[in-house]
Amino acid sequence: MADATILQAWLLSFCYFTTVMTLKMPYEFIADQTSNYVLPKLPYDYKDLEPFIDEATVRVHHLGHHAAYTKKMNIALEQWTADSEVAHSMSLAQKPILDILIGLDDVPKKYKSSIQNNGGGYVNHNFYWSVMSPNPNLDDREPVNQLGDDIVKAFGNFSNFKALFTQEALSLFGSGCYVWLSRNPIENGKLVISKTTNQDSPLTDELQPILVIDVWEHAYYIKHQNLRPKYVSDWWNLVDWSLVEEIDNWWKGPNYDYHEEL
């Protein structure tokens, strides 16, 4: 009986370990080659980002807005891949959504707007969920290692980077906006801060995004109402620089050789 109990415990531990090891982060889904993308599971529970972002907001944002972009993107991809009138573009249509957004100018005109809006919405949100983690102890978080050094090199120091990034987030007019920290592979991986409107993606501008804040009103309006500065300030408490570093390394690794194709 004791041996059976030990074996059962070992099997449960193995199954748990296997599940954890195989859990994909949301941003990894954008490199999948499929015409039926799934809404990624968040790497935390809906309530876990409190008190900085409330459970109600995360639920509506993920299960409402992000899910809608996913569904509409899949419909557009399905229609595109079945359209004999644009057979010349099938090689692009069958690539991951990541590649499609990079090559957006080559998407047939009849599908370009839908791919730009819904494919961009899918990808942008996948990055957004991936850079945050719960911070119940209110720990101060700053980048370290090579990424930390590169931020200092590009912006003088972390405080200056944070101020510049925040300024961009607060200066955006309207609600449909994002602010990004990306690598520019054309300039030897130089770090740059950029903005996009609606669901446009920095991928289309040949950038490799590693950090993003969603400044659409649906990202904060339930808790913060019209107080965007408070939302941005709270968001900084959730940025997990170890996760940002993972995304940064993902671009450089074998998962996706985008940096070699440009």
mmCIF file of C-alpha atoms in Angstrom:
data_model
loop_
_atom_site.group_PDB
_atom_site.id
_atom_site.type_symbol
_atom_site.label_atom_id
_atom_site.label_comp_id
_atom_site.label_asym_id
_atom_site.label_seq_id
_atom_site.Cartn_x
_atom_site.Cartn_y
_atom_site.Cartn_z
ATOM 1 C CA MET A 1 0.000 0.000 0.000
ATOM 2 C CA ALA A 2 2.841 2.385 0.857
ATOM 3 C CA ASP A 3 4.517 1.717 -2.483
ATOM 4 C CA ALA A 4 1.238 2.412 -4.301
ATOM 5 C CA THR A 5 0.830 5.695 -2.440
ATOM 6 C CA ILE A 6 4.367 6.747 -3.315
ATOM 7 C CA LEU A 7 3.801 5.812 -6.966
ATOM 8 C CA GLN A 8 0.542 7.780 -7.064
ATOM 9 C CA ALA A 9 2.231 10.841 -5.556
ATOM 10 C CA TRP A 10 5.069 10.548 -8.066
ATOM 11 C CA LEU A 11 2.634 10.350 -10.976
ATOM 12 C CA LEU A 12 0.727 13.413 -9.756
ATOM 13 C CA SER A 13 3.973 15.354 -9.398
ATOM 14 C CA PHE A 14 5.099 14.279 -12.849
ATOM 15 C CA CYS A 15 1.809 15.305 -14.439
ATOM 16 C CA TYR A 16 1.944 18.686 -12.710
ATOM 17 C CA PHE A 17 5.557 19.248 -13.765
ATOM 18 C CA THR A 18 4.765 18.264 -17.361
ATOM 19 C CA THR A 19 1.786 20.619 -17.478
ATOM 20 C CA VAL A 20 3.831 23.536 -16.149
ATOM 21 C CA MET A 21 6.698 22.859 -18.524
ATOM 22 C CA THR A 22 4.422 22.677 -21.569
ATOM 23 C CA LEU A 23 2.313 25.739 -20.738
ATOM 24 C CA LYS A 24 2.866 28.283 -23.476
ATOM 25 C CA MET A 25 3.017 31.979 -22.775
ATOM 26 C CA PRO A 26 0.479 34.011 -24.787
ATOM 27 C CA TYR A 27 3.113 35.616 -27.043
ATOM 28 C CA GLU A 28 4.340 32.185 -28.184
ATOM 29 C CA PHE A 29 1.027 31.475 -29.926
ATOM 30 C CA ILE A 30 1.693 34.165 -32.519
ATOM 31 C CA ALA A 31 4.356 31.971 -34.140
ATOM 32 C CA ASP A 32 1.951 29.033 -34.600
ATOM 33 C CA GLN A 33 1.254 28.046 -38.179
ATOM 34 C CA THR A 34 -2.512 27.552 -38.158
ATOM 35 C CA SER A 35 -5.704 29.108 -39.463
ATOM 36 C CA ASN A 36 -7.533 28.424 -36.196
ATOM 37 C CA TYR A 37 -5.803 30.251 -33.363
ATOM 38 C CA VAL A 38 -6.931 29.748 -29.791
ATOM 39 C CA LEU A 39 -7.459 32.400 -27.170
ATOM 40 C CA PRO A 40 -4.418 31.808 -24.934
ATOM 41 C CA LYS A 41 -4.968 31.018 -21.295
ATOM 42 C CA LEU A 42 -3.605 33.786 -19.104
ATOM 43 C CA PRO A 43 -0.529 32.850 -17.048
ATOM 44 C CA TYR A 44 -2.353 33.978 -13.891
ATOM 45 C CA ASP A 45 -5.909 34.026 -12.547
ATOM 46 C CA TYR A 46 -8.192 36.935 -13.366
ATOM 47 C CA LYS A 47 -8.025 38.264 -9.818
ATOM 48 C CA ASP A 48 -4.260 37.968 -9.473
ATOM 49 C CA LEU A 49 -3.375 41.374 -10.918
ATOM 50 C CA GLU A 50 -5.275 43.170 -8.157
ATOM 51 C CA PRO A 51 -5.070 45.708 -6.637
ATOM 52 C CA PHE A 52 -3.494 47.292 -9.718
ATOM 53 C CA ILE A 53 -5.882 45.905 -12.358
ATOM 54 C CA ASP A 54 -9.168 44.535 -11.100
ATOM 55 C CA GLU A 55 -10.637 41.117 -11.849
ATOM 56 C CA ALA A 56 -13.655 42.536 -13.702
ATOM 57 C CA THR A 57 -11.435 44.452 -16.111
ATOM 58 C CA VAL A 58 -9.179 41.468 -16.820
ATOM 59 C CA ARG A 59 -12.192 39.223 -17.480
ATOM 60 C CA VAL A 60 -13.859 41.650 -19.881
ATOM 61 C CA HIS A 61 -10.572 42.468 -21.569
ATOM 62 C CA HIS A 62 -9.586 38.829 -22.101
ATOM 63 C CA LEU A 63 -12.899 37.008 -22.567
ATOM 64 C CA GLY A 64 -14.565 39.898 -24.400
ATOM 65 C CA HIS A 65 -12.182 42.047 -26.418
ATOM 66 C CA HIS A 66 -9.283 39.642 -26.924
ATOM 67 C CA ALA A 67 -11.629 36.749 -27.661
ATOM 68 C CA ALA A 68 -13.462 38.834 -30.267
ATOM 69 C CA TYR A 69 -10.240 39.682 -32.092
ATOM 70 C CA THR A 70 -9.280 36.014 -32.057
ATOM 71 C CA LYS A 71 -12.599 34.896 -33.525
ATOM 72 C CA LYS A 72 -12.664 37.546 -36.249
ATOM 73 C CA MET A 73 -9.038 36.885 -37.180
ATOM 74 C CA ASN A 74 -9.756 33.177 -37.608
ATOM 75 C CA ILE A 75 -12.732 33.957 -39.839
ATOM 76 C CA ALA A 76 -10.605 36.246 -42.018
ATOM 77 C CA LEU A 77 -7.815 33.670 -42.280
ATOM 78 C CA GLU A 78 -10.287 30.918 -43.170
ATOM 79 C CA GLN A 79 -11.876 33.038 -45.898
ATOM 80 C CA TRP A 80 -8.502 34.080 -47.275
ATOM 81 C CA THR A 81 -7.089 30.558 -47.461
ATOM 82 C CA ALA A 82 -10.229 29.337 -49.257
ATOM 83 C CA ASP A 83 -10.337 32.194 -51.785
ATOM 84 C CA SER A 84 -9.191 30.989 -55.208
ATOM 85 C CA GLU A 85 -9.180 34.583 -56.498
ATOM 86 C CA VAL A 86 -6.120 35.342 -54.385
ATOM 87 C CA ALA A 87 -4.337 32.019 -54.814
ATOM 88 C CA HIS A 88 -1.093 33.869 -55.490
ATOM 89 C CA SER A 89 -0.983 34.914 -51.820
ATOM 90 C CA MET A 90 -1.502 31.438 -50.327
ATOM 91 C CA SER A 91 2.133 31.086 -49.270
ATOM 92 C CA LEU A 92 1.702 34.126 -46.994
ATOM 93 C CA ALA A 93 -1.788 33.128 -45.818
ATOM 94 C CA GLN A 94 -0.454 29.808 -44.534
ATOM 95 C CA LYS A 95 2.305 31.384 -42.453
ATOM 96 C CA PRO A 96 2.007 32.288 -38.738
ATOM 97 C CA ILE A 97 0.124 35.488 -37.957
ATOM 98 C CA LEU A 98 3.476 36.929 -36.906
ATOM 99 C CA ASP A 99 4.808 36.625 -40.461
ATOM 100 C CA ILE A 100 1.555 37.854 -41.931
ATOM 101 C CA LEU A 101 1.705 41.094 -39.957
ATOM 102 C CA ILE A 102 5.352 41.561 -40.921
ATOM 103 C CA GLY A 103 4.303 41.195 -44.558
ATOM 104 C CA LEU A 104 1.031 43.095 -44.196
ATOM 105 C CA ASP A 105 1.565 45.060 -47.411
ATOM 106 C CA ASP A 106 1.372 41.767 -49.326
ATOM 107 C CA VAL A 107 -1.988 40.745 -47.856
ATOM 108 C CA PRO A 108 -4.751 40.969 -50.526
ATOM 109 C CA LYS A 109 -6.663 44.229 -50.292
ATOM 110 C CA LYS A 110 -9.976 42.495 -49.552
ATOM 111 C CA TYR A 111 -8.526 40.948 -46.365
ATOM 112 C CA LYS A 112 -5.883 43.469 -45.354
ATOM 113 C CA SER A 113 -8.069 45.625 -43.110
ATOM 114 C CA SER A 114 -9.483 42.649 -41.217
ATOM 115 C CA ILE A 115 -6.057 41.081 -40.754
ATOM 116 C CA GLN A 116 -4.578 44.397 -39.661
ATOM 117 C CA ASN A 117 -7.329 45.049 -37.118
ATOM 118 C CA ASN A 118 -8.079 41.562 -35.827
ATOM 119 C CA GLY A 119 -4.717 39.910 -36.361
ATOM 120 C CA GLY A 120 -3.114 42.950 -34.789
ATOM 121 C CA GLY A 121 -5.595 42.844 -31.909
ATOM 122 C CA TYR A 122 -4.794 39.181 -31.306
ATOM 123 C CA VAL A 123 -1.025 39.668 -31.374
ATOM 124 C CA ASN A 124 -0.977 42.932 -29.406
ATOM 125 C CA HIS A 125 -3.000 41.449 -26.584
ATOM 126 C CA ASN A 126 -0.875 38.303 -26.510
ATOM 127 C CA PHE A 127 2.149 40.480 -25.796
ATOM 128 C CA TYR A 128 0.256 42.591 -23.255
ATOM 129 C CA TRP A 129 -0.748 39.634 -21.076
ATOM 130 C CA SER A 130 2.766 38.188 -21.304
ATOM 131 C CA VAL A 131 4.685 41.064 -19.717
ATOM 132 C CA MET A 132 2.728 41.192 -16.451
ATOM 133 C CA SER A 133 2.678 39.053 -13.329
ATOM 134 C CA PRO A 134 1.068 39.389 -9.877
ATOM 135 C CA ASN A 135 2.878 41.611 -7.388
ATOM 136 C CA PRO A 136 1.092 41.105 -4.050
ATOM 137 C CA ASN A 137 4.102 42.239 -2.002
ATOM 138 C CA LEU A 138 4.471 45.516 -3.905
ATOM 139 C CA ASP A 139 8.046 44.673 -4.845
ATOM 140 C CA ASP A 140 10.082 47.207 -6.781
ATOM 141 C CA ARG A 141 10.894 45.777 -10.181
ATOM 142 C CA GLU A 142 13.683 46.827 -12.521
ATOM 143 C CA PRO A 143 15.354 45.169 -15.511
ATOM 144 C CA VAL A 144 18.681 43.428 -14.984
ATOM 145 C CA ASN A 145 21.243 41.516 -17.047
ATOM 146 C CA GLN A 146 21.796 42.474 -20.681
ATOM 147 C CA LEU A 147 18.353 44.025 -21.073
ATOM 148 C CA GLY A 148 18.950 46.284 -18.082
ATOM 149 C CA ASP A 149 22.308 47.338 -19.482
ATOM 150 C CA ASP A 150 20.783 48.045 -22.898
ATOM 151 C CA ILE A 151 18.056 50.206 -21.371
ATOM 152 C CA VAL A 152 20.712 52.260 -19.579
ATOM 153 C CA LYS A 153 22.692 52.534 -22.815
ATOM 154 C CA ALA A 154 19.661 53.654 -24.831
ATOM 155 C CA PHE A 155 17.935 55.934 -22.307
ATOM 156 C CA GLY A 156 20.566 56.967 -19.758
ATOM 157 C CA ASN A 157 19.045 55.114 -16.805
ATOM 158 C CA PHE A 158 15.940 53.153 -15.907
ATOM 159 C CA SER A 159 14.158 56.117 -14.325
ATOM 160 C CA ASN A 160 14.590 58.133 -17.491
ATOM 161 C CA PHE A 161 13.294 55.258 -19.623
ATOM 162 C CA LYS A 162 10.277 54.854 -17.365
ATOM 163 C CA ALA A 163 9.525 58.592 -17.537
ATOM 164 C CA LEU A 164 9.799 58.647 -21.338
ATOM 165 C CA PHE A 165 7.603 55.559 -21.724
ATOM 166 C CA THR A 166 5.021 56.971 -19.320
ATOM 167 C CA GLN A 167 5.025 60.307 -21.137
ATOM 168 C CA GLU A 168 4.203 58.540 -24.395
ATOM 169 C CA ALA A 169 1.346 56.649 -22.740
ATOM 170 C CA LEU A 170 -0.137 59.824 -21.246
ATOM 171 C CA SER A 171 0.313 61.991 -24.336
ATOM 172 C CA LEU A 172 -1.617 59.708 -26.668
ATOM 173 C CA PHE A 173 -4.876 61.261 -27.798
ATOM 174 C CA GLY A 174 -7.929 59.033 -27.860
ATOM 175 C CA SER A 175 -8.407 55.555 -26.441
ATOM 176 C CA GLY A 176 -7.171 53.208 -29.164
ATOM 177 C CA CYS A 177 -3.441 53.176 -28.562
ATOM 178 C CA TYR A 178 -0.427 51.157 -27.424
ATOM 179 C CA VAL A 179 3.089 52.113 -26.321
ATOM 180 C CA TRP A 180 5.913 49.677 -27.013
ATOM 181 C CA LEU A 181 9.520 48.966 -26.167
ATOM 182 C CA SER A 182 11.036 47.101 -29.095
ATOM 183 C CA ARG A 183 14.295 46.039 -30.631
ATOM 184 C CA ASN A 184 15.174 47.448 -34.034
ATOM 185 C CA PRO A 185 17.053 44.614 -35.783
ATOM 186 C CA ILE A 186 18.033 46.909 -38.645
ATOM 187 C CA GLU A 187 20.003 49.008 -36.128
ATOM 188 C CA ASN A 188 21.745 46.111 -34.370
ATOM 189 C CA GLY A 189 18.929 45.533 -31.893
ATOM 190 C CA LYS A 190 18.755 49.104 -30.639
ATOM 191 C CA LEU A 191 15.949 49.640 -28.120
ATOM 192 C CA VAL A 192 13.239 52.076 -29.194
ATOM 193 C CA ILE A 193 9.988 53.381 -27.718
ATOM 194 C CA SER A 194 7.166 53.628 -30.237
ATOM 195 C CA LYS A 195 3.401 54.112 -30.394
ATOM 196 C CA THR A 196 0.719 52.423 -32.471
ATOM 197 C CA THR A 197 -2.936 53.347 -32.877
ATOM 198 C CA ASN A 198 -5.982 51.133 -33.227
ATOM 199 C CA GLN A 199 -4.631 47.572 -33.544
ATOM 200 C CA ASP A 200 -1.603 48.349 -35.689
ATOM 201 C CA SER A 201 1.443 46.273 -34.850
ATOM 202 C CA PRO A 202 5.103 47.289 -34.534
ATOM 203 C CA LEU A 203 5.851 44.079 -36.440
ATOM 204 C CA THR A 204 4.693 45.818 -39.602
ATOM 205 C CA ASP A 205 7.331 48.485 -38.915
ATOM 206 C CA GLU A 206 10.025 45.774 -38.744
ATOM 207 C CA LEU A 207 10.386 46.004 -34.960
ATOM 208 C CA GLN A 208 10.634 43.202 -32.390
ATOM 209 C CA PRO A 209 8.301 44.161 -29.487
ATOM 210 C CA ILE A 210 9.253 43.085 -25.968
ATOM 211 C CA LEU A 211 7.110 45.341 -23.722
ATOM 212 C CA VAL A 212 3.719 46.948 -24.253
ATOM 213 C CA ILE A 213 1.034 48.829 -22.378
ATOM 214 C CA ASP A 214 -2.499 48.767 -23.729
ATOM 215 C CA VAL A 215 -3.989 52.266 -23.416
ATOM 216 C CA TRP A 216 -7.382 51.423 -24.876
ATOM 217 C CA GLU A 217 -10.053 52.510 -22.401
ATOM 218 C CA HIS A 218 -11.288 48.937 -22.054
ATOM 219 C CA ALA A 219 -7.916 48.125 -20.415
ATOM 220 C CA TYR A 220 -8.641 50.304 -17.393
ATOM 221 C CA TYR A 221 -12.021 52.036 -17.456
ATOM 222 C CA ILE A 222 -13.897 49.814 -14.985
ATOM 223 C CA LYS A 223 -11.422 50.439 -12.157
ATOM 224 C CA HIS A 224 -9.694 53.674 -13.128
ATOM 225 C CA GLN A 225 -12.554 55.271 -15.071
ATOM 226 C CA ASN A 226 -11.036 58.278 -16.891
ATOM 227 C CA LEU A 227 -7.874 58.373 -14.767
ATOM 228 C CA ARG A 228 -5.366 57.088 -17.306
ATOM 229 C CA PRO A 229 -2.343 58.382 -15.308
ATOM 230 C CA LYS A 230 -3.366 56.222 -12.341
ATOM 231 C CA TYR A 231 -3.727 53.160 -14.596
ATOM 232 C CA VAL A 232 -0.283 53.708 -16.122
ATOM 233 C CA SER A 233 1.251 54.166 -12.676
ATOM 234 C CA ASP A 234 -0.416 50.985 -11.407
ATOM 235 C CA TRP A 235 0.623 49.039 -14.520
ATOM 236 C CA TRP A 236 4.308 49.609 -13.785
ATOM 237 C CA ASN A 237 3.879 47.570 -10.594
ATOM 238 C CA LEU A 238 2.840 44.572 -12.708
ATOM 239 C CA VAL A 239 5.606 44.669 -15.309
ATOM 240 C CA ASP A 240 7.726 41.568 -14.763
ATOM 241 C CA TRP A 241 11.153 42.235 -16.216
ATOM 242 C CA SER A 242 12.116 38.569 -16.125
ATOM 243 C CA LEU A 243 9.221 37.927 -18.517
ATOM 244 C CA VAL A 244 10.210 40.870 -20.710
ATOM 245 C CA GLU A 245 13.710 39.422 -20.813
ATOM 246 C CA GLU A 246 12.275 36.044 -21.871
ATOM 247 C CA ILE A 247 10.486 37.685 -24.794
ATOM 248 C CA ASP A 248 13.665 39.544 -25.702
ATOM 249 C CA ASN A 249 15.595 36.262 -25.733
ATOM 250 C CA TRP A 250 12.799 34.511 -27.635
ATOM 251 C CA TRP A 251 13.390 36.792 -30.606
ATOM 252 C CA LYS A 252 17.080 35.831 -30.570
ATOM 253 C CA GLY A 253 16.547 32.104 -30.141
ATOM 254 C CA PRO A 254 15.528 29.197 -32.363
ATOM 255 C CA ASN A 255 11.799 29.689 -31.753
ATOM 256 C CA TYR A 256 11.548 32.296 -34.428
ATOM 257 C CA ASP A 257 14.426 33.632 -36.541
ATOM 258 C CA TYR A 258 12.787 36.948 -37.422
ATOM 259 C CA HIS A 259 16.024 38.777 -36.604
ATOM 260 C CA GLU A 260 17.804 36.827 -39.350
ATOM 261 C CA GLU A 261 15.217 37.435 -42.032
ATOM 262 C CA LEU A 262 15.304 41.227 -42.031
#
